[in-house]
Coordinates of C-alpha atoms in Angstrom, one line a residue:
Chain M
M1 CA 25.5 -9.2 -6.0
A2 CA 24.3 -12.5 -4.9
G3 CA 22.4 -10.8 -2.1
M4 CA 19.8 -9.3 -4.5
K5 CA 19.2 -12.6 -6.2
Q6 CA 18.6 -14.1 -2.8
L7 CA 16.4 -11.2 -1.9
V8 CA 14.1 -11.6 -4.9
E9 CA 14.0 -15.4 -4.3
D10 CA 13.1 -14.9 -0.6
I11 CA 10.3 -12.5 -1.3
A12 CA 8.9 -14.6 -4.2
K13 CA 9.0 -17.8 -2.1
A14 CA 7.1 -16.0 0.7
L15 CA 4.4 -14.9 -1.8
V16 CA 3.7 -18.0 -3.9
D17 CA 1.9 -21.3 -3.2
I18 CA 4.7 -23.5 -4.7
P19 CA 8.0 -22.1 -3.4
D20 CA 9.9 -25.1 -4.9
Q21 CA 9.3 -23.7 -8.4
V22 CA 10.7 -20.3 -7.7
S23 CA 14.0 -19.6 -9.4
V24 CA 16.0 -16.4 -10.0
R25 CA 18.6 -15.9 -12.6
E26 CA 21.0 -13.0 -12.4
V27 CA 22.2 -11.4 -15.6
Q28 CA 25.1 -8.9 -15.0
G29 CA 25.2 -6.0 -17.4
E30 CA 27.6 -3.2 -17.4
Q31 CA 25.3 -0.8 -15.7
V32 CA 22.4 -2.9 -14.7
T33 CA 21.9 -6.3 -13.1
V34 CA 18.8 -8.0 -14.4
L35 CA 17.0 -10.4 -12.1
E36 CA 14.9 -12.9 -14.0
L37 CA 12.2 -14.4 -11.8
K38 CA 10.5 -17.6 -12.7
V39 CA 7.6 -19.1 -10.8
A40 CA 5.0 -21.7 -11.4
P41 CA 2.4 -20.5 -14.0
S42 CA -0.3 -20.7 -11.4
D43 CA 1.7 -18.4 -9.1
L44 CA 2.3 -15.6 -11.7
G45 CA -0.6 -13.6 -10.3
K46 CA 0.9 -13.8 -6.8
V47 CA 4.2 -12.1 -7.8
I48 CA 2.6 -9.6 -10.2
G49 CA -0.4 -8.6 -8.0
K50 CA -3.5 -6.7 -8.8
Q51 CA -2.6 -4.1 -11.4
G52 CA 1.0 -5.1 -11.1
R53 CA 1.3 -3.7 -7.6
T54 CA 3.2 -6.6 -6.1
A55 CA 5.8 -6.5 -8.9
R56 CA 6.0 -2.8 -8.5
S57 CA 6.7 -3.2 -4.8
I58 CA 9.5 -5.6 -5.4
R59 CA 11.0 -3.1 -7.9
T60 CA 10.8 -0.3 -5.3
I61 CA 12.7 -2.4 -2.8
L62 CA 15.3 -3.2 -5.5
G63 CA 15.6 0.5 -6.2
A64 CA 16.3 1.2 -2.6
A65 CA 18.9 -1.5 -2.4
G66 CA 20.4 -0.2 -5.6
M67 CA 20.9 3.2 -4.0
K68 CA 22.6 1.6 -1.0
L69 CA 24.8 -0.7 -3.2
N70 CA 25.4 1.8 -6.0
R71 CA 24.1 -0.5 -8.7
R72 CA 20.9 -0.6 -10.7
F73 CA 18.8 -3.7 -10.5
T74 CA 15.8 -4.5 -12.6
L75 CA 13.3 -7.3 -12.2
E76 CA 11.9 -9.3 -15.0
I77 CA 9.2 -11.8 -14.5
L78 CA 9.4 -14.5 -17.0
E79 CA 6.1 -16.0 -18.2
Chain O
M1 CA -17.3 1.4 15.4
S2 CA -16.1 -1.4 17.6
V3 CA -12.4 -2.0 18.0
R4 CA -12.6 -5.8 17.8
R5 CA -9.2 -7.1 16.8
K6 CA -8.9 -9.9 14.4
Y7 CA -5.2 -10.3 14.3
S8 CA -2.9 -10.3 17.3
V9 CA 0.7 -9.2 17.6
T10 CA 1.8 -12.5 19.1
Q11 CA 0.3 -14.3 16.1
L12 CA 1.8 -12.1 13.4
R13 CA 5.1 -10.9 14.8
P14 CA 7.2 -14.0 14.1
R15 CA 5.9 -14.2 10.5
I16 CA 6.5 -10.5 9.9
E17 CA 10.0 -10.6 11.4
R18 CA 11.0 -13.6 9.4
F19 CA 9.9 -11.9 6.3
L20 CA 11.2 -8.3 7.0
R21 CA 14.5 -8.9 8.6
P22 CA 16.4 -10.5 5.7
I23 CA 14.9 -7.9 3.3
L24 CA 16.3 -5.0 5.4
Q25 CA 19.6 -6.7 5.8
R26 CA 20.1 -7.5 2.2
C27 CA 19.2 -4.0 1.2
R28 CA 21.6 -2.6 3.8
L29 CA 18.8 -0.5 5.2
R30 CA 19.7 0.9 8.6
L31 CA 16.2 0.6 10.1
R32 CA 14.8 -0.7 13.4
Y33 CA 11.2 -1.6 13.7
E34 CA 8.8 -2.3 16.5
I35 CA 5.7 -4.5 16.1
T36 CA 2.9 -3.4 18.5
E37 CA -0.8 -3.4 18.8
G38 CA -2.3 -0.5 16.9
P39 CA -3.6 2.3 19.1
I40 CA -7.3 2.3 19.8
Q41 CA -8.6 5.3 18.2
D42 CA -12.1 6.7 18.0
R43 CA -12.2 6.9 14.3
E44 CA -13.6 4.6 11.7
W45 CA -10.8 5.0 9.2
E46 CA -7.6 3.2 9.7
N47 CA -7.8 1.3 12.9
P48 CA -5.0 -1.2 12.6
D49 CA -4.7 -4.3 14.7
V50 CA -1.0 -4.5 14.2
L51 CA 1.4 -1.6 13.8
V52 CA 4.9 -1.9 12.5
K53 CA 6.8 1.3 13.3
F54 CA 10.2 2.0 11.8
S55 CA 13.0 4.2 13.1
G56 CA 16.7 4.7 12.4
P57 CA 19.0 6.5 10.1
D58 CA 17.3 5.4 6.9
V59 CA 13.8 6.4 7.8
E60 CA 13.8 9.3 5.3
L61 CA 14.5 6.7 2.5
L62 CA 11.3 4.9 3.6
L63 CA 9.2 8.1 3.3
E64 CA 10.6 9.4 0.0
N65 CA 8.3 9.8 -2.9
K66 CA 5.1 9.6 -0.9
A67 CA 6.4 6.8 1.3
E68 CA 6.9 4.5 -1.7
L69 CA 9.3 2.2 0.1
L70 CA 7.3 2.0 3.3
L71 CA 4.1 1.2 1.4
A72 CA 6.0 -1.4 -0.8
L73 CA 7.2 -3.2 2.3
E74 CA 3.7 -3.0 3.8
H75 CA 2.1 -4.3 0.6
L76 CA 4.5 -7.3 0.3
T77 CA 4.0 -8.1 4.0
I78 CA 0.2 -8.1 3.6
Q79 CA 0.5 -10.3 0.6
M80 CA 2.9 -12.7 2.4
L81 CA 0.4 -13.0 5.2
R82 CA -2.3 -13.6 2.6
L83 CA -4.8 -11.3 4.2
P84 CA -8.1 -11.0 2.4
S85 CA -8.4 -7.5 0.9
E86 CA -11.0 -6.4 3.4
D87 CA -8.4 -6.9 6.2
H88 CA -5.5 -5.0 4.6
E89 CA -6.2 -2.0 6.8
R90 CA -5.6 -4.1 9.9
I91 CA -1.9 -4.0 9.3
C92 CA -0.2 -0.6 9.2
F93 CA 3.4 0.3 8.6
D94 CA 4.5 3.7 9.8
A95 CA 7.5 5.9 10.4
N96 CA 7.6 9.4 11.9
D97 CA 3.8 9.3 12.2
Y98 CA 3.6 9.7 8.4
R99 CA 0.4 7.7 8.2
L100 CA -1.4 9.7 10.9
L101 CA -0.3 13.0 9.4
R102 CA -1.3 11.8 6.0
I103 CA -4.8 11.0 7.2
E104 CA -5.1 14.5 8.5
E105 CA -3.8 15.9 5.3
L106 CA -6.2 13.9 3.2
R107 CA -9.2 14.9 5.4
L108 CA -8.3 18.5 5.0
S109 CA -7.9 18.3 1.2
A110 CA -11.2 16.4 1.0
G111 CA -12.9 19.4 2.8
A112 CA -11.1 21.9 0.6
A113 CA -12.1 19.9 -2.6
A114 CA -15.8 19.8 -1.5
E115 CA -15.8 23.5 -0.9
R116 CA -14.3 24.1 -4.3
V117 CA -16.8 21.9 -6.1
R118 CA -19.8 23.5 -4.3
R119 CA -18.5 26.9 -5.3
S120 CA -17.6 26.2 -8.9
G121 CA -20.2 23.6 -9.6
R122 CA -17.5 21.7 -11.5
P123 CA -15.9 18.3 -10.7
Y124 CA -12.6 18.1 -9.0
Q125 CA -10.0 15.4 -9.6
F126 CA -7.5 14.3 -6.9
A127 CA -4.1 13.0 -7.8
P128 CA -3.8 9.2 -8.0
M129 CA -3.7 7.4 -4.6
T130 CA -3.7 4.0 -3.1
S131 CA -7.0 2.4 -2.3
R132 CA -6.5 3.1 1.4
E133 CA -6.0 6.8 0.8
R134 CA -8.9 6.9 -1.6
R135 CA -11.1 5.4 1.1
I136 CA -10.1 8.1 3.6
I137 CA -11.1 10.7 1.0
H138 CA -14.5 9.0 0.3
L139 CA -15.2 8.7 4.0
A140 CA -14.3 12.4 4.7
L141 CA -16.6 13.5 1.8
R142 CA -19.5 11.4 3.0
D143 CA -20.6 14.1 5.3
E144 CA -20.0 17.0 3.0
P145 CA -23.3 18.4 1.6
G146 CA -23.7 19.0 -2.2
V147 CA -21.0 16.7 -3.4
R148 CA -20.5 13.0 -4.1
S149 CA -17.3 11.1 -5.0
E150 CA -16.2 8.1 -7.0
S151 CA -12.9 6.5 -8.0
Q152 CA -11.9 6.5 -11.6
G153 CA -9.0 5.0 -13.6
V154 CA -7.1 1.8 -13.2
G155 CA -4.2 0.6 -11.2
A156 CA -1.7 3.1 -10.0
A157 CA -3.6 5.9 -11.9
R158 CA -6.9 5.3 -10.0
R159 CA -8.0 8.6 -8.4
V160 CA -11.0 10.1 -6.6
V161 CA -13.2 12.5 -8.5
V162 CA -15.6 14.8 -6.6
Y163 CA -18.8 15.8 -8.4
P164 CA -21.4 18.4 -7.5
I165 CA -24.9 17.2 -6.8
P166 CA -27.4 19.4 -8.6
S167 CA -29.4 21.1 -5.9
E168 CA -32.8 19.7 -6.7
Q169 CA -31.4 16.2 -6.2
K170 CA -29.6 16.9 -3.0
S171 CA -31.9 14.9 -0.8
R172 CA -31.9 11.8 -3.1
P173 CA -29.2 9.2 -3.1
Q174 CA -27.1 9.4 -6.3
P175 CA -26.9 6.6 -8.7
T176 CA -23.3 5.6 -9.1
L177 CA -21.8 5.6 -12.6
G178 CA -20.2 2.4 -13.8
S179 CA -20.3 -0.9 -12.0
P180 CA -19.1 -1.1 -8.4
S181 CA -15.9 -3.0 -7.9
P182 CA -16.3 -6.5 -6.5
G183 CA -16.0 -6.8 -2.7
T184 CA -17.0 -3.2 -1.9
T185 CA -20.4 -2.4 -0.5
A186 CA -20.0 1.3 0.2
Q187 CA -21.7 3.7 -2.2
S188 CA -18.3 4.7 -3.6
A189 CA -15.7 2.1 -4.2
P190 CA -12.4 3.1 -2.5

């Protein structure tokens, strides 16, 4: 599902200060697709958010997309 | 309270659209949205400058689980726009008047909680809520005699607790427990 990789990338790029350093790797499992998000260290807070709320919001959107696309997506933010 | 607007629809619409449209498309969400000026209401809680109103076949999906998806889209949009936290309430996402009805619901439950605390003399804990919802509860309780409220807990578990004010202290302002969170000046942090 290249669409979801692009989705996470788009959202992250809109949130961070250094969009050039945003990258997303997609790891296909049998049941789950893991999306590994990497951003500049100084931008980590921007994609995680206060008390993790921003990361949680991205996961909620992935959850909704998963329902539509019949696939589970999880987001991992790499530090 | 004045209804001075800080953000205009013309200014924000292109940025909001550029952000939202690809998200909805990639998620295959069948939703339309309208970006308009928030209605001018004579209330000091929730007076948004810009209202993003959703409709369409997938509206129910937005509102499931206490409007989790609607609030997630709103949160990300606010972060994308880089609004300072005191301005978050100037943007409001809604569908089927959920937010308006929710404010009514919160006000009613604040009143009921105050009544219960006055009668029992014991504190009452609300379920965890977002900061905006907690603020509505605090505002609604401000005019309730014999009780005071504060927020407790961290992150998604943060909730409002209503305490009785012992009767001999009723006329005096209550010292708040703990340190107030940064950026808030009200007697109870939202």
